[in-house]
C-alpha cells in the first residue's frame, strides 16, 4: 500500500505566513501550479490552509480585496492533518468524509508536505 511519505518525498510545499495577502498566495499558487498554500506562524508551525476554493468563496464572492485581505482572515484554521505513515486510502477517505481536496502531512509538528486528490489519479 502506498504511504503518504512516498507521495510527499522531496516535496517542497508552498508556505506563507498568516500575514501574507490573498493576492500573494494566489500568485504563488499560479506560479507553482498548486491548489493550496500552507499558512504558518512565525515559527513555521502549521496554522491553516488556503485553497483556490477559499479564494473564490471567502474572498471574491463576498467582495473582499485580495491585495489587502490577509490569509489569517480567510484560511481554514487548524486543518485536518495526517502523518506520513498513513496510506493513500486513508488520505482519500479523510478528504471524502471531510469534503475537502488537500491534506497537510505533518510529523511531530514539522510540515512534510501536502497531498491532494489529484495526487491519486491513475493510482
mmCIF file of C-alpha atoms in Angstrom:
data_model
loop_
_atom_site.group_PDB
_atom_site.id
_atom_site.type_symbol
_atom_site.label_atom_id
_atom_site.label_comp_id
_atom_site.label_asym_id
_atom_site.label_seq_id
_atom_site.Cartn_x
_atom_site.Cartn_y
_atom_site.Cartn_z
ATOM 1 C CA UNK A 1 0.000 0.000 0.000
ATOM 2 C CA UNK A 2 1.354 3.418 -0.974
ATOM 3 C CA UNK A 3 2.280 5.581 2.026
ATOM 4 C CA UNK A 4 1.976 9.361 2.163
ATOM 5 C CA UNK A 5 5.718 9.527 2.838
ATOM 6 C CA UNK A 6 6.265 8.190 -0.706
ATOM 7 C CA UNK A 7 3.916 10.764 -2.225
ATOM 8 C CA UNK A 8 5.472 13.789 -0.496
ATOM 9 C CA UNK A 9 9.070 12.578 -0.799
ATOM 10 C CA UNK A 10 11.271 15.593 -1.633
ATOM 11 C CA UNK A 11 8.221 17.816 -1.837
ATOM 12 C CA UNK A 12 8.644 21.478 -1.020
ATOM 13 C CA UNK A 13 5.121 22.587 -0.126
ATOM 14 C CA UNK A 14 4.133 26.191 -0.648
ATOM 15 C CA UNK A 15 4.041 28.043 2.644
ATOM 16 C CA UNK A 16 3.296 31.635 3.520
ATOM 17 C CA UNK A 17 2.890 33.436 6.842
ATOM 18 C CA UNK A 18 -0.547 34.357 8.196
ATOM 19 C CA UNK A 19 0.242 37.994 7.396
ATOM 20 C CA UNK A 20 0.597 37.367 3.640
ATOM 21 C CA UNK A 21 -2.182 38.626 1.402
ATOM 22 C CA UNK A 22 -4.574 36.587 -0.686
ATOM 23 C CA UNK A 23 -3.034 38.184 -3.780
ATOM 24 C CA UNK A 24 0.422 36.910 -2.781
ATOM 25 C CA UNK A 25 -0.965 33.432 -2.157
ATOM 26 C CA UNK A 26 -2.833 33.305 -5.459
ATOM 27 C CA UNK A 27 0.269 34.469 -7.311
ATOM 28 C CA UNK A 28 2.345 31.686 -5.700
ATOM 29 C CA UNK A 29 -0.329 29.093 -6.423
ATOM 30 C CA UNK A 30 -0.466 30.130 -10.074
ATOM 31 C CA UNK A 31 3.312 30.270 -10.448
ATOM 32 C CA UNK A 32 3.754 26.799 -8.963
ATOM 33 C CA UNK A 33 0.558 25.296 -10.375
ATOM 34 C CA UNK A 34 -0.614 24.404 -6.878
ATOM 35 C CA UNK A 35 -4.098 24.269 -5.429
ATOM 36 C CA UNK A 36 -3.176 25.259 -1.894
ATOM 37 C CA UNK A 37 -0.836 27.191 0.366
ATOM 38 C CA UNK A 38 0.022 26.068 3.877
ATOM 39 C CA UNK A 39 -0.252 29.009 6.272
ATOM 40 C CA UNK A 40 2.306 29.153 9.056
ATOM 41 C CA UNK A 41 3.108 31.183 12.149
ATOM 42 C CA UNK A 42 6.427 32.932 12.755
ATOM 43 C CA UNK A 43 7.968 29.612 13.882
ATOM 44 C CA UNK A 44 6.925 27.689 10.772
ATOM 45 C CA UNK A 45 4.150 25.749 12.510
ATOM 46 C CA UNK A 46 1.011 24.986 10.549
ATOM 47 C CA UNK A 47 -1.818 27.391 11.351
ATOM 48 C CA UNK A 48 -4.102 26.835 8.393
ATOM 49 C CA UNK A 49 -4.532 26.116 4.722
ATOM 50 C CA UNK A 50 -5.674 28.403 1.921
ATOM 51 C CA UNK A 51 -7.018 26.909 -1.295
ATOM 52 C CA UNK A 52 -8.340 28.090 -4.634
ATOM 53 C CA UNK A 53 -11.801 27.292 -3.334
ATOM 54 C CA UNK A 54 -11.193 29.668 -0.396
ATOM 55 C CA UNK A 55 -10.145 32.396 -2.842
ATOM 56 C CA UNK A 56 -13.448 32.082 -4.676
ATOM 57 C CA UNK A 57 -15.862 31.575 -1.785
ATOM 58 C CA UNK A 58 -14.254 33.589 1.015
ATOM 59 C CA UNK A 59 -12.696 36.420 -0.982
ATOM 60 C CA UNK A 60 -14.037 37.043 -4.495
ATOM 61 C CA UNK A 61 -17.655 36.032 -3.933
ATOM 62 C CA UNK A 62 -18.004 38.347 -0.931
ATOM 63 C CA UNK A 63 -16.178 41.303 -2.481
ATOM 64 C CA UNK A 64 -13.020 41.312 -0.357
ATOM 65 C CA UNK A 65 -9.887 42.963 -1.700
ATOM 66 C CA UNK A 66 -7.289 40.283 -2.482
ATOM 67 C CA UNK A 67 -4.480 42.831 -2.159
ATOM 68 C CA UNK A 68 -5.294 43.736 1.430
ATOM 69 C CA UNK A 69 -7.040 40.640 2.821
ATOM 70 C CA UNK A 70 -4.682 38.599 4.993
ATOM 71 C CA UNK A 71 -4.572 34.815 4.815
ATOM 72 C CA UNK A 72 -5.271 34.681 8.556
ATOM 73 C CA UNK A 73 -8.726 36.115 7.845
ATOM 74 C CA UNK A 74 -9.803 33.667 5.123
ATOM 75 C CA UNK A 75 -7.824 30.448 5.644
ATOM 76 C CA UNK A 76 -9.192 27.237 7.044
ATOM 77 C CA UNK A 77 -7.674 27.309 10.519
ATOM 78 C CA UNK A 78 -6.349 24.152 12.179
ATOM 79 C CA UNK A 79 -6.935 21.896 9.176
ATOM 80 C CA UNK A 80 -7.108 18.120 9.414
ATOM 81 C CA UNK A 81 -3.628 16.647 9.006
ATOM 82 C CA UNK A 82 -2.124 13.204 8.539
ATOM 83 C CA UNK A 83 1.202 11.666 9.395
ATOM 84 C CA UNK A 84 3.478 10.343 6.639
ATOM 85 C CA UNK A 85 2.973 6.717 7.723
ATOM 86 C CA UNK A 86 -0.720 6.810 6.688
ATOM 87 C CA UNK A 87 -1.770 5.323 3.363
ATOM 88 C CA UNK A 88 -3.167 6.931 0.239
ATOM 89 C CA UNK A 89 -6.505 5.257 1.004
ATOM 90 C CA UNK A 90 -6.513 6.854 4.478
ATOM 91 C CA UNK A 91 -5.985 10.287 2.903
ATOM 92 C CA UNK A 92 -8.669 9.787 0.256
ATOM 93 C CA UNK A 93 -11.147 8.623 2.881
ATOM 94 C CA UNK A 94 -10.420 11.678 5.050
ATOM 95 C CA UNK A 95 -10.829 14.010 2.056
ATOM 96 C CA UNK A 96 -14.074 12.336 1.015
ATOM 97 C CA UNK A 97 -15.548 12.365 4.524
ATOM 98 C CA UNK A 98 -14.444 15.962 5.159
ATOM 99 C CA UNK A 99 -15.426 17.350 1.771
ATOM 100 C CA UNK A 100 -12.007 18.847 1.025
ATOM 101 C CA UNK A 101 -9.255 18.270 -1.539
ATOM 102 C CA UNK A 102 -5.986 18.881 0.324
ATOM 103 C CA UNK A 103 -4.440 17.371 3.451
ATOM 104 C CA UNK A 104 -1.233 18.652 5.039
ATOM 105 C CA UNK A 105 1.223 15.931 6.016
ATOM 106 C CA UNK A 106 2.830 16.692 9.371
ATOM 107 C CA UNK A 107 5.179 14.706 11.599
ATOM 108 C CA UNK A 108 5.946 15.779 15.163
ATOM 109 C CA UNK A 109 4.808 19.328 14.373
ATOM 110 C CA UNK A 110 7.011 19.599 11.264
ATOM 111 C CA UNK A 111 5.356 20.176 7.879
ATOM 112 C CA UNK A 112 6.415 17.426 5.494
ATOM 113 C CA UNK A 113 4.160 18.202 2.526
ATOM 114 C CA UNK A 114 0.595 18.293 1.316
ATOM 115 C CA UNK A 115 -1.389 15.721 -0.638
ATOM 116 C CA UNK A 116 -4.330 16.480 -2.857
ATOM 117 C CA UNK A 117 -6.935 14.426 -4.658
ATOM 118 C CA UNK A 118 -5.004 14.978 -7.883
ATOM 119 C CA UNK A 119 -2.034 13.070 -6.472
ATOM 120 C CA UNK A 120 -4.076 9.868 -6.628
ATOM 121 C CA UNK A 121 -5.373 9.973 -10.208
ATOM 122 C CA UNK A 122 -4.462 6.824 -12.015
ATOM 123 C CA UNK A 123 -3.027 5.306 -8.863
#
